[in-house]
Each structure stands twice: as structure tokens, then as C-alpha cells.
XYZ file of C-alpha atoms in Angstrom:
666
model
C -9.381 -3.335 -17.103
C -9.401 -4.452 -13.392
C -6.508 -5.828 -11.500
C -8.346 -9.187 -10.893
C -8.380 -10.016 -14.541
C -4.563 -9.263 -14.869
C -3.774 -11.459 -11.847
C -5.920 -14.264 -13.363
C -4.155 -13.995 -16.722
C -0.761 -13.899 -15.194
C -1.326 -16.914 -12.917
C -0.492 -20.145 -14.758
C -2.997 -22.985 -14.846
C -1.938 -26.124 -13.058
C -0.827 -28.035 -16.133
C 1.018 -25.114 -17.581
C 2.893 -24.546 -14.293
C 3.901 -28.167 -14.125
C 5.218 -28.080 -17.684
C 7.062 -24.781 -17.117
C 8.691 -26.138 -14.016
C 9.907 -29.160 -15.928
C 11.228 -26.943 -18.709
C 13.004 -24.687 -16.169
C 14.455 -27.715 -14.424
C 15.949 -28.916 -17.786
C 18.123 -25.704 -17.855
C 18.713 -25.053 -14.249
C 19.838 -28.676 -13.460
C 21.156 -29.683 -16.847
C 24.445 -30.786 -15.444
C 22.735 -33.132 -13.015
C 20.735 -34.998 -15.754
C 21.630 -38.667 -16.301
C 24.734 -39.104 -18.321
C 23.650 -41.269 -21.348
C 26.919 -40.908 -23.252
C 29.961 -42.998 -23.158
C 32.146 -40.148 -21.828
C 31.202 -38.949 -18.432
C 32.601 -35.497 -19.148
C 30.095 -34.799 -22.008
C 27.220 -32.978 -20.127
C 23.784 -31.829 -21.392
C 23.654 -28.464 -23.146
C 20.448 -26.491 -22.461
C 19.227 -23.028 -22.937
C 15.983 -21.386 -21.567
C 14.138 -18.508 -23.177
C 11.152 -16.523 -21.963
C 9.099 -14.249 -24.419
C 6.094 -12.068 -23.849
C 4.264 -10.943 -27.044
C 1.530 -8.325 -26.290
C -0.614 -6.789 -29.145
C -3.454 -4.350 -29.460
C -5.854 -4.467 -32.411
C -7.937 -1.635 -33.852
C -11.490 -1.819 -32.707
C -10.958 -5.010 -30.557
C -8.395 -3.892 -27.840
C -5.986 -6.382 -26.580
C -5.496 -9.256 -29.101
C -2.684 -11.084 -27.731
C -0.909 -11.438 -24.268
C 1.176 -14.502 -25.017
C 3.797 -15.680 -22.506
C 6.218 -18.396 -23.781
C 8.884 -20.458 -22.098
C 11.070 -22.505 -24.395
C 13.892 -24.813 -23.536
C 16.447 -26.039 -26.174
C 18.709 -28.962 -25.134
C 21.070 -31.452 -26.693
C 23.237 -34.349 -25.739
C 25.837 -36.725 -27.175
C 24.688 -40.178 -26.653
C 26.376 -43.673 -27.092
C 27.932 -44.796 -30.328
C 27.864 -41.485 -32.134
C 24.198 -40.673 -31.669
C 23.183 -37.243 -30.644
C 19.829 -36.076 -29.167
C 18.183 -32.609 -29.588
C 14.962 -31.462 -28.093
C 12.887 -28.350 -27.714
C 10.065 -27.966 -25.121
C 7.610 -24.985 -25.376
C 4.891 -23.856 -22.951
C 2.559 -20.999 -23.878
C -0.007 -19.117 -22.057
C -2.027 -16.481 -23.795
C -3.930 -14.202 -21.321
C -6.107 -12.477 -23.869
C -9.034 -14.838 -23.285
C -9.216 -13.658 -19.683
C -8.146 -10.010 -20.082
C -10.413 -9.317 -23.136
C -13.273 -11.838 -22.646
C -15.784 -9.452 -24.174
C -13.968 -9.890 -27.558
C -12.530 -13.343 -27.467
C -13.640 -15.057 -24.271
C -16.748 -16.167 -22.342
C -18.585 -12.765 -22.932
C -17.770 -12.387 -26.630
C -20.433 -11.590 -29.263
C -23.968 -10.587 -28.906
C -27.305 -10.417 -30.844
C -27.105 -10.158 -34.597
C -29.557 -9.386 -37.640
C -29.522 -11.025 -40.992
C -29.666 -9.080 -44.188
C -32.947 -8.777 -46.182
C -33.877 -7.179 -49.463
C -35.136 -3.650 -50.029
C -38.738 -4.743 -49.307
C -38.247 -6.040 -45.772
C -36.449 -4.920 -42.652
C -33.450 -7.049 -41.296
C -34.421 -10.277 -39.661
C -32.952 -11.225 -36.267
C -30.992 -14.478 -36.180
C -33.631 -16.334 -34.173
C -36.761 -14.546 -35.571
C -39.800 -16.898 -35.324
C -41.040 -15.896 -38.680
C -39.111 -15.780 -41.957
C -40.282 -14.751 -45.379
C -44.062 -15.123 -45.200
C -44.804 -16.311 -48.626
C -42.355 -19.131 -48.356
C -42.605 -20.289 -44.695
C -45.694 -19.070 -42.774
C -45.500 -19.673 -39.141
C -42.729 -20.411 -36.828
C -40.039 -22.604 -38.081
C -42.446 -25.491 -39.134
C -41.987 -27.108 -35.913
C -38.206 -27.981 -36.028
C -36.960 -25.758 -33.294
C -37.841 -23.428 -30.444
C -36.218 -19.902 -30.839
C -35.972 -19.836 -27.045
C -33.625 -22.854 -26.944
C -29.895 -22.498 -26.454
C -29.333 -23.675 -30.052
C -31.295 -20.807 -31.459
C -30.311 -18.223 -28.829
C -29.498 -14.848 -30.460
C -26.496 -14.234 -28.195
C -22.814 -14.830 -28.369
C -22.872 -14.307 -32.147
C -21.191 -12.162 -34.814
C -21.981 -11.911 -38.518
C -19.584 -13.910 -40.652
C -17.119 -11.613 -42.332
C -17.949 -8.531 -40.221
C -14.292 -8.250 -39.151
C -12.952 -7.814 -42.676
C -15.536 -6.772 -45.376
C -17.989 -3.889 -45.702
C -21.212 -5.866 -46.095
C -22.438 -8.556 -48.590
C -24.611 -6.869 -51.276
C -26.761 -9.594 -52.885
C -24.666 -12.261 -50.994
C -25.497 -14.468 -48.147
C -24.906 -13.837 -44.434
C -24.388 -16.218 -41.541
C -24.168 -15.977 -37.804
C -21.060 -17.358 -36.027
C -21.010 -18.473 -32.424
C -17.713 -16.899 -31.137
C -17.417 -18.003 -27.444
C -15.069 -20.916 -26.457
C -16.544 -24.256 -26.773
C -17.056 -25.015 -23.040
C -19.299 -21.780 -22.866
C -21.044 -22.223 -26.182
C -20.665 -25.569 -27.973
C -22.562 -24.450 -31.137
C -20.587 -25.171 -34.277
C -17.682 -26.767 -32.382
C -16.166 -29.560 -34.522
C -12.703 -31.217 -34.745
C -11.292 -30.065 -38.045
C -7.998 -31.704 -37.429
C -6.672 -30.565 -33.997
C -8.594 -27.325 -33.870
C -12.272 -25.931 -33.948
C -13.512 -27.569 -30.758
C -11.292 -25.969 -28.130
C -12.249 -24.730 -24.680
C -10.659 -21.583 -23.082
C -7.873 -23.350 -21.374
C -6.961 -25.189 -24.599
C -6.897 -21.966 -26.636
C -4.841 -20.085 -23.993
C -2.370 -23.033 -23.726
C -2.304 -24.622 -27.240
C 0.624 -26.990 -26.735
C -1.048 -29.090 -24.122
C -3.101 -31.577 -26.090
C -3.270 -35.224 -27.012
C -0.598 -34.727 -29.767
C 1.938 -33.471 -27.157
C 2.716 -30.235 -28.971
C 4.705 -28.941 -26.024
C 7.489 -31.166 -27.461
C 8.654 -29.003 -30.316
C 11.540 -31.270 -31.179
C 12.705 -34.607 -29.883
C 15.083 -36.464 -32.309
C 18.255 -38.409 -32.579
C 20.920 -38.172 -35.382
C 23.905 -40.217 -36.417
C 26.301 -40.179 -39.299
C 27.539 -43.601 -40.606
C 30.847 -43.472 -42.390
C 31.283 -45.306 -45.767
C 33.977 -45.970 -48.250
C 35.436 -43.260 -50.441
C 34.553 -40.491 -48.046
C 30.751 -41.019 -48.416
C 28.423 -41.236 -45.543
C 24.769 -41.784 -44.491
C 23.032 -39.319 -42.142
C 19.953 -40.474 -40.178
C 17.561 -38.230 -38.256
C 14.532 -39.795 -36.522
C 11.917 -38.223 -34.158
C 9.692 -35.347 -33.836
C 11.090 -32.618 -36.074
C 10.645 -29.815 -38.669
C 11.794 -30.652 -42.251
C 12.652 -27.461 -44.201
C 12.787 -27.919 -47.938
C 12.240 -24.337 -49.069
C 14.806 -21.636 -49.774
C 12.269 -18.729 -49.448
C 10.549 -16.774 -46.782
C 6.856 -16.574 -45.868
C 5.590 -18.492 -48.972
C 5.550 -22.217 -48.781
C 6.145 -23.776 -52.236
C 8.319 -26.813 -51.456
C 8.223 -26.439 -47.745
C 5.050 -28.358 -47.214
C 6.158 -31.470 -45.249
C 4.992 -29.939 -41.885
C 1.601 -28.328 -41.403
C 1.513 -24.782 -40.169
C -0.267 -23.251 -37.014
C -1.720 -19.946 -38.388
C -3.844 -19.505 -35.320
C -0.652 -18.441 -33.325
C -0.187 -15.177 -35.217
C -1.628 -15.520 -38.673
C 1.296 -15.132 -41.221
C 3.388 -12.669 -39.023
C 5.462 -15.231 -36.955
C 8.548 -17.000 -38.213
C 7.856 -20.233 -39.958
C 10.125 -21.965 -37.474
C 7.864 -20.936 -34.677
C 4.536 -21.938 -36.380
C 5.408 -25.140 -38.243
C 3.858 -28.053 -36.377
C 6.504 -30.656 -35.758
C 5.683 -34.198 -36.881
C 7.277 -37.679 -36.214
C 9.527 -38.140 -39.219
C 12.353 -40.282 -40.359
C 15.116 -38.876 -42.599
C 17.919 -40.681 -44.334
C 20.489 -38.742 -46.355
C 23.210 -40.340 -48.606
C 26.077 -37.977 -48.727
C 28.001 -38.674 -51.849
C 30.535 -35.808 -51.753
C 31.989 -34.164 -54.813
C 32.588 -35.193 -58.449
C 34.138 -33.810 -61.553
C 31.203 -31.392 -62.153
C 29.885 -30.965 -58.491
C 31.377 -29.815 -55.254
C 28.761 -31.751 -53.242
C 25.842 -34.157 -53.744
C 23.255 -35.471 -51.404
C 20.247 -37.780 -51.931
C 17.696 -37.818 -49.084
C 14.470 -39.728 -48.338
C 11.830 -38.335 -45.928
C 9.036 -40.486 -44.423
C 6.405 -38.605 -42.361
C 4.901 -41.544 -40.474
C 2.909 -39.443 -38.036
C -0.931 -39.456 -38.118
C -2.254 -36.920 -40.555
C -2.579 -33.304 -39.407
C -3.737 -30.254 -41.361
C -2.738 -26.601 -40.976
C -4.532 -24.926 -38.029
C -6.605 -22.238 -39.512
C -8.005 -20.906 -36.277
C -11.212 -21.402 -34.373
C -14.351 -19.291 -34.716
C -14.153 -16.334 -32.310
C -10.353 -16.473 -31.731
C -8.021 -13.489 -32.523
C -6.418 -15.205 -35.572
C -8.221 -17.188 -38.240
C -6.405 -16.920 -41.576
C -8.896 -16.354 -44.438
C -11.531 -16.070 -41.643
C -11.719 -19.866 -42.235
C -12.365 -20.684 -38.528
C -15.398 -18.532 -38.376
C -16.726 -19.855 -41.721
C -16.318 -23.410 -40.586
C -17.929 -22.900 -37.277
C -20.837 -21.114 -38.726
C -21.378 -23.939 -41.269
C -21.069 -26.679 -38.693
C -23.617 -24.827 -36.455
C -26.103 -24.706 -39.313
C -25.946 -28.432 -39.797
C -26.061 -29.264 -36.149
C -28.709 -26.859 -34.939
C -30.265 -25.130 -37.921
C -29.635 -21.458 -38.709
C -31.051 -18.325 -40.274
C -29.312 -17.324 -43.432
C -29.569 -13.789 -44.653
C -30.126 -12.986 -48.277
C -31.081 -16.484 -49.269
C -34.715 -16.257 -50.793
C -35.722 -14.163 -53.838
C -39.139 -13.016 -54.611
C -41.086 -10.891 -57.141
C -37.958 -10.395 -59.410
C -35.960 -8.711 -56.523
C -32.236 -9.068 -56.679
C -31.948 -8.514 -52.909
C -32.652 -11.668 -50.834
C -34.674 -12.365 -47.718
C -33.622 -14.187 -44.580
C -34.596 -17.730 -44.480
C -34.434 -20.334 -41.550
C -33.147 -23.856 -42.122
C -33.710 -26.858 -40.117
C -30.959 -28.840 -38.598
C -29.402 -31.323 -41.005
C -30.305 -29.242 -44.026
C -27.308 -26.976 -44.875
C -23.729 -26.572 -43.488
C -20.860 -28.841 -42.943
C -22.106 -32.326 -42.657
C -18.879 -34.270 -42.016
C -15.183 -33.710 -41.513
C -13.361 -36.657 -43.109
C -9.946 -36.834 -41.318
C -7.718 -39.505 -42.547
C -6.966 -42.273 -40.108
C -3.434 -43.480 -39.503
C -2.440 -46.077 -42.191
C 0.503 -46.650 -44.332
C -1.346 -45.336 -47.216
C -1.998 -42.174 -45.363
C 1.717 -41.463 -44.423
C 3.800 -39.052 -46.581
C 6.916 -39.804 -48.521
C 9.365 -37.539 -50.211
C 12.773 -37.628 -52.004
C 15.258 -34.844 -52.635
C 18.431 -34.648 -54.612
C 20.595 -31.540 -53.933
C 23.891 -30.506 -55.089
C 26.454 -27.650 -55.480
C 28.012 -27.143 -58.922
C 31.756 -26.202 -59.305
C 30.579 -22.664 -60.065
C 28.783 -22.352 -56.698
C 25.135 -22.792 -57.723
C 23.179 -24.711 -55.148
C 20.068 -26.621 -56.392
C 17.569 -29.367 -55.391
C 15.113 -31.589 -57.159
C 12.110 -32.591 -55.025
C 9.240 -35.033 -55.100
C 6.574 -35.549 -52.465
C 3.293 -37.402 -52.052
C 1.203 -36.043 -49.191
C -2.173 -35.193 -47.945
C -3.428 -31.619 -48.558
C -2.880 -29.550 -45.438
C -5.860 -27.218 -46.536
C -9.351 -28.523 -46.485
C -11.495 -29.076 -49.511
C -15.248 -28.359 -49.268
C -17.052 -30.868 -51.363
C -20.762 -30.159 -52.136
C -23.088 -33.172 -51.310
C -25.827 -34.255 -53.789
C -29.189 -35.740 -53.149
C -32.400 -36.055 -55.268
C -35.992 -35.456 -54.365
C -37.882 -32.330 -53.114
C -36.379 -30.072 -50.612
C -38.336 -28.634 -47.682
C -35.852 -26.373 -45.942
C -37.980 -26.090 -42.828
C -37.995 -29.756 -41.901
C -35.102 -32.139 -41.247
C -34.290 -35.354 -42.998
C -35.853 -37.550 -40.335
C -39.174 -35.756 -40.613
C -39.117 -36.435 -44.322
C -38.048 -40.038 -43.937
C -34.763 -39.394 -45.862
C -32.283 -40.676 -43.202
C -29.677 -38.561 -41.476
C -27.147 -37.891 -44.251
C -28.522 -34.643 -45.654
C -31.552 -32.826 -47.013
C -33.693 -34.104 -49.815
C -33.383 -31.729 -52.716
C -33.376 -31.125 -56.441
C -29.858 -30.272 -57.285
C -26.721 -29.684 -55.221
C -26.614 -25.826 -54.887
C -27.492 -25.445 -51.181
C -24.398 -24.728 -49.033
C -24.037 -28.275 -47.908
C -20.568 -29.762 -47.561
C -18.184 -32.481 -46.492
C -14.607 -31.506 -45.505
C -11.889 -33.670 -46.987
C -8.209 -33.591 -47.323
C -7.279 -34.999 -50.722
C -3.962 -36.720 -51.629
C -1.602 -34.391 -53.545
C 1.549 -35.188 -55.566
C 4.329 -32.619 -55.916
C 7.381 -32.275 -58.085
C 9.630 -29.304 -58.093
C 13.048 -27.771 -57.422
C 15.033 -24.787 -56.117
C 18.258 -23.102 -56.604
C 20.246 -20.111 -55.273
C 23.321 -18.327 -56.664
C 25.193 -15.168 -56.637
C 24.904 -12.447 -59.290
C 28.235 -10.684 -58.864
C 27.283 -7.873 -61.381
C 24.410 -6.825 -59.074
C 26.056 -7.766 -55.816
C 22.972 -9.755 -54.980
C 22.024 -13.329 -54.108
C 19.121 -14.902 -55.942
C 16.705 -17.501 -54.815
C 14.332 -19.615 -57.088
C 11.839 -22.143 -56.122
C 9.017 -23.919 -58.133
C 6.551 -26.759 -57.592
C 3.880 -28.485 -59.780
C 1.090 -30.268 -57.913
C -1.744 -32.609 -58.919
C -4.782 -33.537 -56.898
C -5.525 -30.179 -55.251
C -9.226 -29.206 -54.987
C -10.852 -25.792 -55.351
C -14.384 -24.341 -54.871
C -16.255 -24.204 -58.238
C -19.784 -23.065 -58.424
C -20.078 -24.238 -62.058
C -19.944 -27.855 -60.862
C -22.893 -29.467 -59.260
C -20.504 -30.933 -56.654
C -19.296 -27.350 -56.082
C -15.548 -28.185 -56.465
C -13.037 -29.273 -59.074
C -9.600 -30.931 -59.091
C -6.886 -28.776 -60.737
C -3.073 -28.930 -61.206
C -1.206 -25.971 -59.860
C 2.160 -24.330 -60.529
C 3.774 -22.172 -57.824
C 7.011 -20.355 -57.851
C 8.994 -17.883 -55.987
C 11.808 -15.634 -57.095
C 13.775 -13.699 -54.421
C 16.813 -11.615 -54.063
C 18.970 -10.409 -51.157
C 21.199 -7.350 -51.638
C 23.230 -5.473 -48.948
C 23.330 -1.855 -49.979
C 24.784 1.253 -48.366
C 22.222 3.983 -47.658
C 24.142 7.017 -46.478
C 21.354 8.743 -44.672
C 20.778 5.582 -42.574
C 24.435 4.551 -42.034
C 27.827 5.096 -43.647
C 29.340 2.131 -41.842
C 26.893 -0.674 -42.283
C 24.757 -1.698 -45.280
C 20.991 -1.955 -45.255
C 19.624 -5.446 -46.284
C 17.060 -5.320 -49.202
C 15.235 -8.542 -49.609
C 12.435 -9.005 -52.089
C 10.192 -11.808 -53.293
C 7.572 -12.524 -55.928
C 5.244 -15.392 -55.412
C 3.287 -16.567 -58.508
C 0.524 -19.216 -58.592
C -1.232 -20.623 -61.745
C -4.276 -22.832 -61.634
C -4.624 -25.016 -64.715
C -7.925 -25.632 -66.332
C -9.426 -22.708 -64.331
C -13.059 -22.262 -64.887
C -15.190 -19.058 -64.638
C -17.997 -17.564 -66.505
C -20.030 -14.315 -66.620
C -23.609 -15.044 -65.639
C -26.591 -12.675 -65.689
C -25.992 -11.500 -62.097
C -22.200 -11.883 -61.799
C -19.230 -14.168 -62.088
C -19.482 -17.931 -61.370
C -16.992 -20.661 -61.276
C -13.647 -20.832 -59.281
C -13.258 -17.827 -56.971
C -9.532 -18.515 -56.694
C -7.587 -16.457 -59.137
C -6.192 -18.260 -62.207
C -3.057 -16.285 -62.060
C -1.951 -14.344 -59.043
C 1.157 -12.647 -57.822
C 2.082 -11.575 -54.272
C 5.138 -9.417 -53.763
C 7.137 -8.596 -50.550
C 10.040 -6.213 -49.803
C 12.006 -6.220 -46.587
C 14.428 -3.363 -45.762
C 16.427 -3.932 -42.597
C 19.239 -1.851 -41.198
C 21.799 -2.577 -38.454
C 22.921 0.274 -36.107
C 24.709 0.835 -32.857
C 27.063 -2.174 -33.272
C 24.092 -4.239 -34.584
C 22.197 -3.728 -31.214
C 19.421 -1.552 -32.991
C 17.805 -2.841 -36.067
C 14.920 -0.902 -37.683
C 13.031 -2.635 -40.423
C 9.924 -2.397 -42.635
C 8.025 -4.929 -44.675
C 5.757 -4.237 -47.535
C 3.447 -6.853 -49.052
C 0.983 -6.616 -51.936
C -1.525 -9.171 -53.234
C -1.815 -7.875 -56.751
C -5.037 -9.522 -57.896
C -6.872 -8.845 -54.541
C -5.418 -5.265 -54.448
C -4.794 -5.849 -50.804
C -1.660 -4.387 -49.029
C 0.110 -4.529 -45.685
C 2.992 -2.430 -44.363
C 4.774 -3.738 -41.149
C 7.362 -1.439 -39.590
C 9.341 -2.597 -36.573
C 12.422 -1.931 -34.548
C 14.461 -4.530 -32.693
C 16.751 -3.439 -29.730
C 19.210 -5.820 -28.044
C 19.488 -4.212 -24.536
C 22.025 -6.899 -23.529
C 23.343 -10.040 -25.001
C 20.360 -11.854 -23.262
C 17.619 -9.346 -23.352
C 15.902 -8.244 -26.578
C 12.889 -5.974 -27.332
C 10.845 -5.538 -30.511
C 8.114 -2.876 -31.208
C 6.119 -2.736 -34.383
C 2.794 -2.651 -36.177
C 1.170 -4.102 -39.213
C -1.454 -2.078 -41.149
C -3.600 -3.425 -43.940
C -5.216 -1.277 -46.557
C -7.016 -1.409 -50.036
C -10.373 -0.479 -51.432
C -11.235 -3.148 -53.940
C -13.908 -5.161 -52.085
C -16.132 -5.173 -55.206
C -13.346 -7.241 -56.745
C -13.863 -10.014 -54.172
C -17.535 -10.779 -54.908
C -18.417 -14.122 -56.326
C -21.450 -16.318 -56.856
C -22.722 -18.381 -53.998
C -24.830 -20.565 -56.312
C -27.779 -20.274 -53.962
C -30.073 -19.074 -56.694
C -29.736 -22.366 -58.590
C -31.606 -24.707 -56.211
C -34.944 -24.811 -58.103
C -37.077 -23.662 -55.225
C -39.441 -21.918 -57.790
C -40.573 -19.176 -57.582
C -38.209 -17.904 -54.940
C -34.881 -18.575 -56.655
C -33.645 -19.065 -60.239
C -36.500 -19.468 -62.619
C -39.062 -16.899 -61.561
C -37.172 -14.481 -59.312
C -34.601 -13.847 -62.013
C -37.098 -13.421 -64.868
C -36.510 -16.828 -66.346
C -33.219 -15.467 -67.559
C -31.616 -18.873 -66.826
C -32.758 -22.365 -66.356
C -33.368 -23.928 -62.852
C -30.373 -25.684 -61.399
C -28.034 -23.284 -63.319
C -25.889 -20.837 -61.364
C -26.992 -17.284 -62.090
C -23.888 -15.611 -60.734
C -25.886 -14.136 -57.854
C -23.626 -13.607 -54.932
C -21.504 -11.293 -52.886
C -18.440 -11.166 -50.712
C -19.723 -14.041 -48.518
C -19.117 -16.834 -48.504
C -16.535 -17.467 -51.314
C -15.016 -13.958 -51.497
C -12.463 -14.892 -48.952
C -10.676 -16.937 -51.590
C -10.325 -13.851 -53.614
C -9.471 -11.543 -50.695
C -6.564 -13.818 -49.684
C -4.834 -13.672 -46.318
C -4.134 -10.002 -46.443
C -7.565 -8.891 -47.541
C -9.317 -11.118 -44.927
C -7.168 -9.352 -42.235
C -8.383 -5.924 -43.056
C -10.056 -5.579 -39.648
C -6.840 -6.706 -37.872
C -4.511 -3.681 -37.781
C -2.367 -4.019 -34.730
C 0.540 -2.609 -32.768
C 2.722 -5.062 -30.799
C 5.701 -5.349 -28.338
C 7.801 -8.350 -27.646
C 10.291 -9.058 -24.995
C 12.634 -12.013 -25.134
C 15.141 -13.083 -22.460
C 17.661 -15.780 -22.412
C 18.534 -17.224 -19.029
């Protein structure tokens, strides 16, 4: 790697430099800031931190070179009010230093899968399966144009699965959007970013460099009671458990920063929220009681799932979305779609623009109806048991893909305007082409949590559970390709300090374990002639984690290891690390995360593409009249729905990493 790239990566862009200078000034000149308090001797309090996170990924090289400046400040204001703020500026040089993998030179030419009777088909091949579509693309596109250029692409899922037997395959444009705009779409604050926006994600129209900016005040009342107010941009933490979000769903999460491997406090997306907490104090049966109301009045924002071509895209969702958006906007070649002569293996097929893919992203506009409201009662019993009862109405932070339905006769090689059908989708018999609208449905949640000590075990226990209604899941048994289902989620966790003599005879080792359980009510699945059909999400699933963390050298050296297993997906991760506090202000951490498992056959699921009544190339003739047209045969593979079965660990199989972080407090 040449020095020119390193100099470019280390040189801040103009906007980042300006922000970093303002952050630095907040600390260096804190004592000179205007005194907004009544008492002139009450100064600003400010701390400034710098962190570098560098990671290398197996098969990809450098996957992160993130430099972060963060300033935390607070100030007592007039009349008992207090202000707290956090500013954060990030610059990730990976897009310059490793541009062949993640930047302007990423990707290349790809081939689409075909059946055993034909060779692989190039993405922009001018001829597809001859018996179906003789000639070049039926006049809807020139393979020489930029939209059909076989360059800057990767095959969807190639980073995590071993191929898609009998399934579909799609190409994904993987370069930043100012270099290649194919498939770039706003999915709610992500999906359409250029290089500078990917490298410096806090600088956007939502002002994400403001991590926190809120004021608080406690109003005293009779009988020792009080009301606490907190208003501004903030994180609201309802949950008692780590990693898994059961109750802690008020703020969305930015998984593009480092997948699931950063602390939640660093990847929650702050929102403009008002909190009011009525503190009632104790009673005959309770040590303490509080009743709080939370109103998230910010404009809706979903989780950031990553953009196609970026290092981190949880569930490979960013790549899937970009591939589907590209198919709608520009047309695309789909591997394994057409069937013929009873062959189970499919042939590559070219589709016109406006035929398949993601047609629309329905992002809720700001309105009172689209704000989010929650209530929580929490208390501590005389015996020391802490608990909460929670209720929340909110918009799902995960997208739902709703299949779109039209009637008529489908010609996949001509667009709607050519058929006189308008511009809203293809004319078709049935709804089994991959044609979607992205929506974020309204969800209602009720649940609770508790934690308590188990003295006989010397451990602390944590319990959390939530029941939701209104969530939507992919479902190939339904013509609309989704269903609404109620869901129960729960976590049980324990923390126990234990002496491990061969590690230390003076300090205990912390053992912290969790079991996360999810059950989907009215789950639908059926065995069909060629595989399983219905809901790819598991009806019941359990994910377990175990943390072992030691404290040595007067707590300056802290080795740890984290194990996690997705039991249904049979996917595992192990993450060893060691943290060293060189001084009170300088800290280093070195580690790795390695994923493993061999159950990819367990992830295959129907794609429903054989049910679209394009006789004789799909259901009725190609499958020997074993099922009726417009009925899902179960024919599929790992793509595209297997990602819901593989889960966040399985879809990261190609992302084994080693990393080093350095954090300094000025």
C-alpha cells in the first residue's frame, strides 16, 4: 500500500476538520465558554477522547481504519437546569486505503448461475435462455450502457455462503454512489451515500455529530416526591441485558459502524426525545417507585443496516437492498430463474427495468401519528428485587418487504410503459416475482424486566421479556409474500464473579452468560415437492452468549473471551481480546472475532420464483405438473431468503477479523 493513500486517509476532509476543531475547542477552552449559570464559579466540564480502530479481514485486507474524536461536556444552567452534550466526529480511511475492496475500484465482472445444461451467463450477456427470449433483451436496454455494465459488481451473498444450489443469484453494484449510482436508494438515512458520507457518517442532514444535547431538571414536590424532566437529543435505555434488544428499542441502531461488535451506547442513534419521570419514593412494600413517560417526537428513522459494498452490512441486507433496487431501476440478469425440460437447475434470465426488485421505499413522514410513545413503571421491593413494566407504540426499525400484486400477462423482457400498464410494476399472473415495496409497520409492545441476587449461587440474575404485535415477516406461502405475526422475545442472564486460581488468586474472573429466546406466533411453513416454503424466520430460536473477563496487574490488564452460538442456524463466533491500560488516559485493546459452522444446507428456503405461471418454464411443466401454477413448489436455495435463517452470525461467515484499538483521553 503506497504512502500517498495513507497520507490521503489521514488527512481530514474540510468539513471533518472544522468539526474536529470545534470539538477540540470545547475541551481546550471550556473555561472560557459563556457562563450560562447563576453562579459565575460554576464552569463547563468537558472531556476529549481520541480513538483509532483498525481491523483486517480475512480475504479482504483492511476493513476499518476509523478515527474518532469525541467530546463530552456538561454545565449547570439557571434555575436548577443542567445541560449535557456529546459531539462525535469520525473519519474511516478504509475507503481510500482499500478502494479495491470497498471504494471506487471495488468489484468487477460477474457470472450468473445456470443449470447443468448450459454454461454460466455473464451479467450483461445479450442473449438469455434461447427458448424463452430469443435475441438481445427485446429492445429494452443496450448491454454496453452504464446501467448494464458488467463491472463494479459482486454476486449477492458471495461473502458469506458457498453458493446457491437451485436458488436465485443477483449482482450487486458495490462502489460508492458518486462512482456508481446503480441501486442507490434512501432506505432511511442509508443506502445512497457517496464516499465522503460513508467515511464521515456523522455529517448528514440529521446532524448525527451531535450524539447528545439535552437539558434536565428535578422539580421537588410534597411528601418527598419529585418530577424529573429530560428533553433533547438522547439515548433512552430500557433494557437490562447486553447485545440483545428486547425492551431497548426506543432508539434505532447503526449496525454499519461495526455490525454487532460495538457497544450499544456507541451505535444507538440518538433521537429528539422528551422524558418525564414521576419519582414517588418508597412505600410499605417498596423501597422505591417511579413512573415515566417517553415521547420520541423526532422524525422516524430505522436501523442502519449498511450499504451495498460497505464493510459492515448486517444480514447482508445492504447488498440485498441495493441489488433489488438496481433490478427495478435498470433491469438485471437473475441467475437460476427459468426452468425447462423438467430440469431442477435454473437458467439465467434478463428482466427489463420496472419488472422485478424494490419498487418503492415507504418512509413515514413526520406527523403526530408517526411519533412514538412509551410508559414504564419501575420499582425496588423491600427484598431488593428491581423490576419494570413497559409499554411502547412505535414504528418497526427493521424493514418489511411486501410483495406487490398485479394481474394480466407478464412479459419479463419489456417494461410497463411498453405494455401500456403504467409505471407501478409489471403486468403478471400472480405475485411470485421478487417485486417489493419496503415499509416500516406500526408495532405495539408490552413487557417487563427484573434483576435480583441469588445468594446461594453468588450470582446476579437478569430477566427481560416483551410481546409485540404488528411485526411483518417474509412468507412465501402468501401471495403478498409476507405475513403479520405476534412475537415473544425474552432474555435470561447471569453475572457471577468466580475465583479461577490458575488465572489469579487475588481477583475474581467475571462470568456473564445470556440466553435470548424468540417465538413467532402462528408461524407458517410447509414441505413442498422441492423444499420448504413459508416463513424462513425460525419459529423458535435461541442464541446464547458467554463472557469470561479477568482483571490482572491492578486492573490494568484485562483479558476476555466471548462465545456466541445461534442454535437453530448452527452458527458460532468466538471473540478473544485483551485490554491494557498503559496509563490512566491511554488504553489499548487487541482482539479478533472468528465465525464458524457448516450447516449452510439448513439455511435454504423457497424463493417462490417457480410459482409465477410462466408455463412451460416454471411451475406447471418444468416440475412435471407436480403442483398447480401460482403455487409455491419450494424450489429455492440460500439466496435470497436464507439470510433470515443464517442470522447475524451466519451472514458474517466471510468476515473473520483481527483488530486493534487505541483510546486516549486528553
